[in-house]
mmCIF file of C-alpha atoms in Angstrom:
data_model
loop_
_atom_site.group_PDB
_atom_site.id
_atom_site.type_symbol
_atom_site.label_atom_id
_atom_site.label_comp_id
_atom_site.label_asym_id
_atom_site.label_seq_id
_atom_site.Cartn_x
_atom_site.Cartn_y
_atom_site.Cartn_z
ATOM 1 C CA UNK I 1 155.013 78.764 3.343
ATOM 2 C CA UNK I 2 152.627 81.492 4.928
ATOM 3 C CA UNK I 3 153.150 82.109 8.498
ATOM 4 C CA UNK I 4 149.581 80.697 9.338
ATOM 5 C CA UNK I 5 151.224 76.700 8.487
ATOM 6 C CA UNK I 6 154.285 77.742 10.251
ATOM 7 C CA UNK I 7 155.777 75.761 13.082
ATOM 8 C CA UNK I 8 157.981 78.345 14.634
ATOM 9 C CA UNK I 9 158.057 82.345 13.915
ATOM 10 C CA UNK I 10 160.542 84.254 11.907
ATOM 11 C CA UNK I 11 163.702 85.410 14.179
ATOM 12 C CA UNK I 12 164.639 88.102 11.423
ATOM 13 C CA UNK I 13 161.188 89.612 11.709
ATOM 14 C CA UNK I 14 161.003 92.960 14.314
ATOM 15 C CA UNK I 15 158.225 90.869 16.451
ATOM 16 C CA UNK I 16 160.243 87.599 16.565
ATOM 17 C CA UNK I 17 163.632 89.004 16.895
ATOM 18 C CA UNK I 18 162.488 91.211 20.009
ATOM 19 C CA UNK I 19 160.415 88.158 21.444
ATOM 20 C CA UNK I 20 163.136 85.613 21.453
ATOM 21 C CA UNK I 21 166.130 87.832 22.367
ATOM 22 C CA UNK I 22 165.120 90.856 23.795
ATOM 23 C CA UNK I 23 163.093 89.328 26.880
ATOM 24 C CA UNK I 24 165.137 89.876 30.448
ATOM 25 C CA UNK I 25 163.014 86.312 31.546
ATOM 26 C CA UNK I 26 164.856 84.623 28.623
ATOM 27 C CA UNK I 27 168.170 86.857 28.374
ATOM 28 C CA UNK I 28 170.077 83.222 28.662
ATOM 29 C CA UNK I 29 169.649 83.696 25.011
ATOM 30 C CA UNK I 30 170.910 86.446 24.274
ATOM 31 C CA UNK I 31 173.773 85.797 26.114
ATOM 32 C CA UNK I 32 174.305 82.597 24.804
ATOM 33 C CA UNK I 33 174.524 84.416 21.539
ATOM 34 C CA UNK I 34 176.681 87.110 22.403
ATOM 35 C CA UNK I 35 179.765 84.570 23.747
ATOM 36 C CA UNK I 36 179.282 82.496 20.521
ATOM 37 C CA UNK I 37 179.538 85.805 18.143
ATOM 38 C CA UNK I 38 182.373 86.935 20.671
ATOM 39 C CA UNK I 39 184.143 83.648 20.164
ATOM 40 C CA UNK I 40 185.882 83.481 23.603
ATOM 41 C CA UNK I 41 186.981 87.255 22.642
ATOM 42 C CA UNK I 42 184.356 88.505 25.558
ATOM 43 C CA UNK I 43 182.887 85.976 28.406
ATOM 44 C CA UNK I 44 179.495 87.695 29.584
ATOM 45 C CA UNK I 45 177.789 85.738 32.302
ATOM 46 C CA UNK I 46 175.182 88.124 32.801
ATOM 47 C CA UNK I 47 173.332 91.205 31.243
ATOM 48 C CA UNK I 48 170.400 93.840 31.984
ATOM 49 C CA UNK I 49 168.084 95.270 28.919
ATOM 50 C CA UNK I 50 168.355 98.880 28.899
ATOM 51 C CA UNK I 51 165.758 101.539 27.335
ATOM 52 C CA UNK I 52 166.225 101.674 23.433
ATOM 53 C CA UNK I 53 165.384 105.174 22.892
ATOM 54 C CA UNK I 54 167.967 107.967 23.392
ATOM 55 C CA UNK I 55 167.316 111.733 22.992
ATOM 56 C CA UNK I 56 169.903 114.354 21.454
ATOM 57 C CA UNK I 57 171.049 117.116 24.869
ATOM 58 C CA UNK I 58 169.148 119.560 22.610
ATOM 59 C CA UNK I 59 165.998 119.642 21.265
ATOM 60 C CA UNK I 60 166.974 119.932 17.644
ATOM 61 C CA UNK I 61 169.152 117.051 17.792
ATOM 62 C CA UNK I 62 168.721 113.623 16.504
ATOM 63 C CA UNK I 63 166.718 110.999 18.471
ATOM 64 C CA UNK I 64 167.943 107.425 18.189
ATOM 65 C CA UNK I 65 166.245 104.536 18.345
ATOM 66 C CA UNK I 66 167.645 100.624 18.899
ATOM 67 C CA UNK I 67 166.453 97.324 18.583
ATOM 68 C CA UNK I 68 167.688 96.431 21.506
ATOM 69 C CA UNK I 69 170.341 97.558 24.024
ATOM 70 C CA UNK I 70 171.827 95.441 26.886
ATOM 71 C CA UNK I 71 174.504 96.206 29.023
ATOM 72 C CA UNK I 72 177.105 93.134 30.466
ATOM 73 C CA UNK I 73 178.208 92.125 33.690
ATOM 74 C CA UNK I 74 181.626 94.263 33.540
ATOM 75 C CA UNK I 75 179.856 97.193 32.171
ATOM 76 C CA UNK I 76 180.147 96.652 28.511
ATOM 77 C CA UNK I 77 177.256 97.736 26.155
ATOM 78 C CA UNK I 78 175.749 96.053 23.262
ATOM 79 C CA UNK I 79 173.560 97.632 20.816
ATOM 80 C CA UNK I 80 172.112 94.664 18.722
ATOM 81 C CA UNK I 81 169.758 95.915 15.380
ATOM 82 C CA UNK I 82 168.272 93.115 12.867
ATOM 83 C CA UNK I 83 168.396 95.008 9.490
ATOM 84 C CA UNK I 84 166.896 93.212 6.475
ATOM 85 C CA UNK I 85 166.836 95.739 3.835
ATOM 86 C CA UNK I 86 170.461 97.391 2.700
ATOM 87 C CA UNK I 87 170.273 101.212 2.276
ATOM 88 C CA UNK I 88 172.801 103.544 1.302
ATOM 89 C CA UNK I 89 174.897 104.929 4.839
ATOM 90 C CA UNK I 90 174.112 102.369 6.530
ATOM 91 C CA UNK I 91 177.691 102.156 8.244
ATOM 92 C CA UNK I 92 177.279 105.820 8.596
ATOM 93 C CA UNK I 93 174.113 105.197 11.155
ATOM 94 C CA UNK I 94 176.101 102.315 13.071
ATOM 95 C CA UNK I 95 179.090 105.012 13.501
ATOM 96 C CA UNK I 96 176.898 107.399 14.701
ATOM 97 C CA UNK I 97 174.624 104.807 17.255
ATOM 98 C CA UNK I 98 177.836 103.376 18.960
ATOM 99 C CA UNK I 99 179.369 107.604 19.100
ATOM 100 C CA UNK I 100 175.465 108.291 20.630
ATOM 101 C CA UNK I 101 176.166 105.591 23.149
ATOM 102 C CA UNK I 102 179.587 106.868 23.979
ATOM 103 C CA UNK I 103 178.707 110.821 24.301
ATOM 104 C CA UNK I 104 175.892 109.682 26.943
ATOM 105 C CA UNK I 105 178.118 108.088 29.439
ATOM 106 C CA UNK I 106 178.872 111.906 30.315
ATOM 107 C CA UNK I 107 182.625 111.241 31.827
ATOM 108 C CA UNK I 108 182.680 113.395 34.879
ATOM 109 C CA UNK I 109 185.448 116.080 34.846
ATOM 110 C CA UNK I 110 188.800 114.591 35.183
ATOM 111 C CA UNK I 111 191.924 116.113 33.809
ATOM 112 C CA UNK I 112 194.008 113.067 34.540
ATOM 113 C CA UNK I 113 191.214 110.160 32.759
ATOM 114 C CA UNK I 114 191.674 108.494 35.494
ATOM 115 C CA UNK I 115 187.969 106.817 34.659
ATOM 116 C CA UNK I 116 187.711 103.907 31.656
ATOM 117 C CA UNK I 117 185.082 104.380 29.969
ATOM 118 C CA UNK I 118 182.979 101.468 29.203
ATOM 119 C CA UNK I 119 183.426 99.165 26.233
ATOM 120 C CA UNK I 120 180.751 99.277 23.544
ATOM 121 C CA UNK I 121 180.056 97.182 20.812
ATOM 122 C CA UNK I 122 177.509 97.432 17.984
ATOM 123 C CA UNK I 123 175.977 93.746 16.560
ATOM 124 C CA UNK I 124 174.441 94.088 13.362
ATOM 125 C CA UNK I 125 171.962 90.865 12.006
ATOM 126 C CA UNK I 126 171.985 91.294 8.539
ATOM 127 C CA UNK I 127 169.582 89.803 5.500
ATOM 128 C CA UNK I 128 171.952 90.951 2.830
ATOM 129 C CA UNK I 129 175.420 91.772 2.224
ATOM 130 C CA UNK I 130 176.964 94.856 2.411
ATOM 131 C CA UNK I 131 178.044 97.099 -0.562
ATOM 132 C CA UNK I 132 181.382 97.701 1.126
ATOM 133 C CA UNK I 133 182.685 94.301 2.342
ATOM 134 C CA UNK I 134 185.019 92.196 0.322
ATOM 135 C CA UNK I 135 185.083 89.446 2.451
ATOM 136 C CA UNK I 136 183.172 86.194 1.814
ATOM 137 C CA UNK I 137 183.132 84.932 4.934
ATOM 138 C CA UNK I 138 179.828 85.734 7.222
ATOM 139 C CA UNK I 139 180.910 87.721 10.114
ATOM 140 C CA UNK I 140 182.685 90.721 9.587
ATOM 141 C CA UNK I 141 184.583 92.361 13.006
ATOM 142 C CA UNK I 142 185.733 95.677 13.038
ATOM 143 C CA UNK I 143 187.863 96.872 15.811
ATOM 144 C CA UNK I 144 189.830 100.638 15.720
ATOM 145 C CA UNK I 145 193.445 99.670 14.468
ATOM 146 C CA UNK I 146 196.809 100.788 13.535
ATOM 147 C CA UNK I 147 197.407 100.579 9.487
ATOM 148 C CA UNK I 148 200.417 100.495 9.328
ATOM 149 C CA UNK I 149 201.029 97.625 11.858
ATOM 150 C CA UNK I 150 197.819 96.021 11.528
ATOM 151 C CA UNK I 151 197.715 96.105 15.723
ATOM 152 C CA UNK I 152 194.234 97.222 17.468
ATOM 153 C CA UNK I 153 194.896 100.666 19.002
ATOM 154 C CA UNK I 154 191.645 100.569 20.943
ATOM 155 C CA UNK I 155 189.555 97.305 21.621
ATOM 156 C CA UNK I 156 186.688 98.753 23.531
ATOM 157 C CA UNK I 157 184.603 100.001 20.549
ATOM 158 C CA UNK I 158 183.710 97.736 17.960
ATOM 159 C CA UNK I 159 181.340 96.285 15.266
ATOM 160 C CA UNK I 160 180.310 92.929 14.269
ATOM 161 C CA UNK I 161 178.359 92.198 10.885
ATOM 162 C CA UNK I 162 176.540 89.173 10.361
ATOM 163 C CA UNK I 163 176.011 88.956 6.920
ATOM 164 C CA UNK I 164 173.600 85.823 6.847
ATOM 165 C CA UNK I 165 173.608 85.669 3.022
ATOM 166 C CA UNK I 166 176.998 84.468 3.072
ATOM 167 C CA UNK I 167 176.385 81.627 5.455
ATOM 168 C CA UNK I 168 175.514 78.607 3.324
ATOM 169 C CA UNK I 169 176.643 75.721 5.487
ATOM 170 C CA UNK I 170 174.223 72.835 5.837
ATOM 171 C CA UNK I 171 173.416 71.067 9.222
ATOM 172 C CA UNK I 172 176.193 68.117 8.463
ATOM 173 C CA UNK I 173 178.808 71.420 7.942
ATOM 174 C CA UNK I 174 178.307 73.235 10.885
ATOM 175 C CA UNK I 175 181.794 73.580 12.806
ATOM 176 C CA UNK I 176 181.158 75.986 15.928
ATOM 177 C CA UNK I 177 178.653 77.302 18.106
ATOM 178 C CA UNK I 178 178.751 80.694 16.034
ATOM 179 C CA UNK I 179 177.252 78.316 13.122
ATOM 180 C CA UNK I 180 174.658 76.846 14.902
ATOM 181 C CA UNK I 181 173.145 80.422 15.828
ATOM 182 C CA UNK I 182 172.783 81.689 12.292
ATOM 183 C CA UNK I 183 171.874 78.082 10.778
ATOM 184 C CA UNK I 184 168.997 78.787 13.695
ATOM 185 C CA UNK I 185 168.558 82.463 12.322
ATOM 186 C CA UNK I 186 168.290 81.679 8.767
ATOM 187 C CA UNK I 187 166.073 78.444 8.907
ATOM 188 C CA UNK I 188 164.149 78.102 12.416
ATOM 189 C CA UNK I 189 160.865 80.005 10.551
ATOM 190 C CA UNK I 190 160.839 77.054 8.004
ATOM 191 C CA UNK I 191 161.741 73.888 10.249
ATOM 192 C CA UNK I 192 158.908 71.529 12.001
ATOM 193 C CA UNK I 193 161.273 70.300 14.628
ATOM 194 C CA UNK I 194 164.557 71.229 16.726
ATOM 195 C CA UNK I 195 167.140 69.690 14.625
ATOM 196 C CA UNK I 196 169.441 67.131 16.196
ATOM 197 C CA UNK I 197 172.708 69.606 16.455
ATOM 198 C CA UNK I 198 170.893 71.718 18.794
ATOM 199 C CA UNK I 199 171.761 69.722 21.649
ATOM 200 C CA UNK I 200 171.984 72.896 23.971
ATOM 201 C CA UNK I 201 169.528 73.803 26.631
ATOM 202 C CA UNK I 202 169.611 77.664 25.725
ATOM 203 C CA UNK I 203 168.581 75.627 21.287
ATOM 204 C CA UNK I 204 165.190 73.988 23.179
ATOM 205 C CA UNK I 205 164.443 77.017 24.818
ATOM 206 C CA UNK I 206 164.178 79.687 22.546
ATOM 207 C CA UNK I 207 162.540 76.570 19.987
ATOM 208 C CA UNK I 208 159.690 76.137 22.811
ATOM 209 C CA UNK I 209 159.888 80.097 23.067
ATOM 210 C CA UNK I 210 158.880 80.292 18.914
ATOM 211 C CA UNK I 211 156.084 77.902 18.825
ATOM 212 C CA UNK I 212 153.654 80.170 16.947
ATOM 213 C CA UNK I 213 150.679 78.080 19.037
ATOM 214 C CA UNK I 214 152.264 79.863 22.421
ATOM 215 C CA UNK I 215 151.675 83.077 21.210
ATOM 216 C CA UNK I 216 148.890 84.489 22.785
ATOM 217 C CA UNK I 217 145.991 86.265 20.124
ATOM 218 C CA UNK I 218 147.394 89.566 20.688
ATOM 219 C CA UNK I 219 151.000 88.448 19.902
ATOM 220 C CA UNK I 220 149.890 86.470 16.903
ATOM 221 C CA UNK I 221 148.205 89.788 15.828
ATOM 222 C CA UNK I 222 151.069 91.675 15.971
ATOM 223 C CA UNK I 223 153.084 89.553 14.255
ATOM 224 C CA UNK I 224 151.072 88.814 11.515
ATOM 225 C CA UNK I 225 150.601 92.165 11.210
ATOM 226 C CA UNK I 226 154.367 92.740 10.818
ATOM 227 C CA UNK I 227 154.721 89.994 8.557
ATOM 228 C CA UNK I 228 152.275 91.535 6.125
ATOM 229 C CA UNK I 229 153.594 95.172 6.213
ATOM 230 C CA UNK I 230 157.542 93.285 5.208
ATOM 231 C CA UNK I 231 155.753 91.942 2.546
ATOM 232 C CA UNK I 232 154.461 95.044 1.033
ATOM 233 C CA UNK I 233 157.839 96.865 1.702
ATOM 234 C CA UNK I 234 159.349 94.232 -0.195
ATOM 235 C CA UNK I 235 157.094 94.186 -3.334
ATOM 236 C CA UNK I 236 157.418 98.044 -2.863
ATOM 237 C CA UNK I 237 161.153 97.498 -3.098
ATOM 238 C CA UNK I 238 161.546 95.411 -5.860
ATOM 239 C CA UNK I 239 158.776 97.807 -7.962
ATOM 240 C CA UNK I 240 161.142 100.712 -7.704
ATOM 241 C CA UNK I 241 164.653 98.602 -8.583
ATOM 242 C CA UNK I 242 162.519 97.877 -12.093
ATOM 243 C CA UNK I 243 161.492 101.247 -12.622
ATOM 244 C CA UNK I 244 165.411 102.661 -11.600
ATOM 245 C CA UNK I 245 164.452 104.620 -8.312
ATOM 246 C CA UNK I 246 165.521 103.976 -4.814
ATOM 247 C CA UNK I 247 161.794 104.165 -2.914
ATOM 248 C CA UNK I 248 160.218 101.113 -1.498
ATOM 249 C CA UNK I 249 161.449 100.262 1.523
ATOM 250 C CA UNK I 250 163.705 103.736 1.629
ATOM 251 C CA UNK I 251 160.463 105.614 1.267
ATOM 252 C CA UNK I 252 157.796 103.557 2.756
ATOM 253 C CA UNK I 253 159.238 102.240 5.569
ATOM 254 C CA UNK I 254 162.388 104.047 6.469
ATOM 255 C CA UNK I 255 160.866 107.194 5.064
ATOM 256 C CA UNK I 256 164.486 108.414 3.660
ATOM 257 C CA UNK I 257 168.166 108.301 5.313
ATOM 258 C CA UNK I 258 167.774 111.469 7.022
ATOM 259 C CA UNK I 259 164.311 110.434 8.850
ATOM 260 C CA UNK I 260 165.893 107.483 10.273
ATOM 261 C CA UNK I 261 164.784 104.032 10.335
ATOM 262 C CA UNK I 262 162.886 104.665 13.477
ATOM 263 C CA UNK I 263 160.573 106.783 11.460
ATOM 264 C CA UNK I 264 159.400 103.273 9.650
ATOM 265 C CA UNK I 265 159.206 101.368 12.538
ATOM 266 C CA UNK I 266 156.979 104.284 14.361
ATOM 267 C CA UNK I 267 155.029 104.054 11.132
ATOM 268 C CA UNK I 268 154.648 100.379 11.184
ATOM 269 C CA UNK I 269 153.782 100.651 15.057
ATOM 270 C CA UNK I 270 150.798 103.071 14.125
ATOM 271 C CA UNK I 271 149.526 100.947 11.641
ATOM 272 C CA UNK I 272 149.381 97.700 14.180
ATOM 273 C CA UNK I 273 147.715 99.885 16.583
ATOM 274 C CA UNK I 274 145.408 101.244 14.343
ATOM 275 C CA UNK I 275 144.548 97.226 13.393
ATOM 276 C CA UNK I 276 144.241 96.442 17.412
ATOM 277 C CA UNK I 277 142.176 99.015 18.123
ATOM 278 C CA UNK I 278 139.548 98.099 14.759
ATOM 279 C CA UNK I 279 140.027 94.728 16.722
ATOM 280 C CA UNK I 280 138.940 95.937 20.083
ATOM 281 C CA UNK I 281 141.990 95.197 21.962
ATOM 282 C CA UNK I 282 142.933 96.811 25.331
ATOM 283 C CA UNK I 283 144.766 100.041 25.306
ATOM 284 C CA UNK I 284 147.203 98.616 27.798
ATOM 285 C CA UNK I 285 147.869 95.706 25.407
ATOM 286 C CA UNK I 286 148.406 98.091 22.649
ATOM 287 C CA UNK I 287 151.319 99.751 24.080
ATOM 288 C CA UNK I 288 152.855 97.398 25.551
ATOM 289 C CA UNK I 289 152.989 95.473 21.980
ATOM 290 C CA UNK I 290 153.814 98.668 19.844
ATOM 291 C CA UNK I 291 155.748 100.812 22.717
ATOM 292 C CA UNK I 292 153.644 103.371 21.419
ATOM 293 C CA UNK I 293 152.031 105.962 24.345
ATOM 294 C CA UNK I 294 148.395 105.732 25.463
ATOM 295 C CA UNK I 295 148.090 109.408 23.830
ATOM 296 C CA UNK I 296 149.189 108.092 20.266
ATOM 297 C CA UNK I 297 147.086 105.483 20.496
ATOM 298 C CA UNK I 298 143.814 107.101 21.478
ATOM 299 C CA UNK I 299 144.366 109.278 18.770
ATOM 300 C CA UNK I 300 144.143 106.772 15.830
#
């Protein structure tokens, strides 16, 4: 189904992810997500979006770049990324996100530690399944912990993988609220109407939130836009698995491991702008769509 005869847009996409969960008018969402992946483990009641970007304390070091970044009521952070293609160190990048996120709360000096530092947590949407995992079931946590006792020796720093290949529940199956989010995730793109076990507000809200027909022209631009480059990343992909080499997606949209991701997504941003500005779209528009800077965007 293209996205043109779509009813709703794609949450896994980088436009539709951001737009549904990464709004602070509509962070009921995201909130509403984060209890049901915490499953009564955390109760957040509210949150605040913070920048995504974070620079290295030198110049040489490595910039990072989130999907999104949130920080709860009691101080806890979240770094949420949607990921649809696997690539090789891929837990090696979460690692080094949530160690980023630590190393910039800059603990004042304090022999004693008389100061917590703040809990932080790194949520990973996945549209494959992980080389490393032997588990079957869909949601992977990972918490620092004691092998030899099995006990957690530290429960403010953790991941959570949700491997939505693995989920393959049907509307009749679903059992918790965790199941209703990533039956939501997986099929919302291809559904013409909010199905009856969405009985939540926070379900008809982000449904009336992805109606592709409230997107405004710009919006629908973008996203298109982004829907097209996926597809060529993907066809790129699969290419190189038949010929035996890892490019595709590696090389045309993450540009290699030790580029970064955020090198594709710049790349993809430059190439929406570049389409907007053929288009005759306002500069302000432009930026605000591809977080790109007036100056890169003048340039194209």
């Amino acid at each position: 189904m293209s996205a043109s005869t779509n009813k709703y847009i794609d949450p896994l996409t980088d436009f539709g992810f951001k737009h549904l969960f990464g709004g602070e008018p509509n962070k009921e969402i995201m909130i509403a997500f984060l209890n049901a992946l915490f499953e009564g483990e955390k109760h957040i009641t509210d949150l605040v979006y913070n920048p995504t970007e974070l620079a290295g304390d030198e110049r040489e070091h490595k910039k990072v770049s989130f999907d999104l970044l949130c920080t709860g009521d009691t101080g806890e952070q979240f770094i949420v990324e949607m990921q649809r293609a696997d690539h090789d160190n891929f837990e090696d990048r979460c690692i080094f996100y949530l160690s980023r996120l630590i190393h910039q709360q800059k603990l004042k000096s304090n022999r004693h530690w008389e100061v917590k530092m703040k809990e932080v947590f790194l949520i990973a949407i996945l549209d494959f399944n992980r080389k490393n995992c032997l588990s079957d079931h869909y949601l992977q946590s990972i918490s620092l912990v004691n092998t030899g006792t099995g006990k957690i020796f530290h429960n403010g720093l953790g991941f959570k993988f949700l491997e939505l290949p693995k989920f393959g529940k049907k509307e009749n199956e679903l059992e918790n609220e965790l199941d209703k989010w990533v039956y939501l995730l997986k099929h919302m793109h291809s559904l013409d109407q909010i199905p009856k076990y969405l009985d939540k507000r926070v379900f008809e809200k982000i449904f009336n939130i992805a109606e592709m027909k409230k997107l405004s022209p710009e919006q629908q631009f973008v996203y298109d836009s982004i829907l097209q480059r996926e597809e060529d990343d993907y066809s790129r992909l699969k290419s190189a698995e038949r010929r035996g080499i890892r490019e595709g997606i590696e090389k045309g949209k993450e540009e290699g491991i030790e580029q970064g991701l955020e090198q594709g997504k710049h790349e993809t941003a430059l190439a929406i702008a570049g389409k907007m500005k053929e288009e005759n779209f306002d500069i302000d528009k432009i930026a605000g769509f591809t977080a790109l800077s007036r100056e890169e965007i003048e340039s194209l």
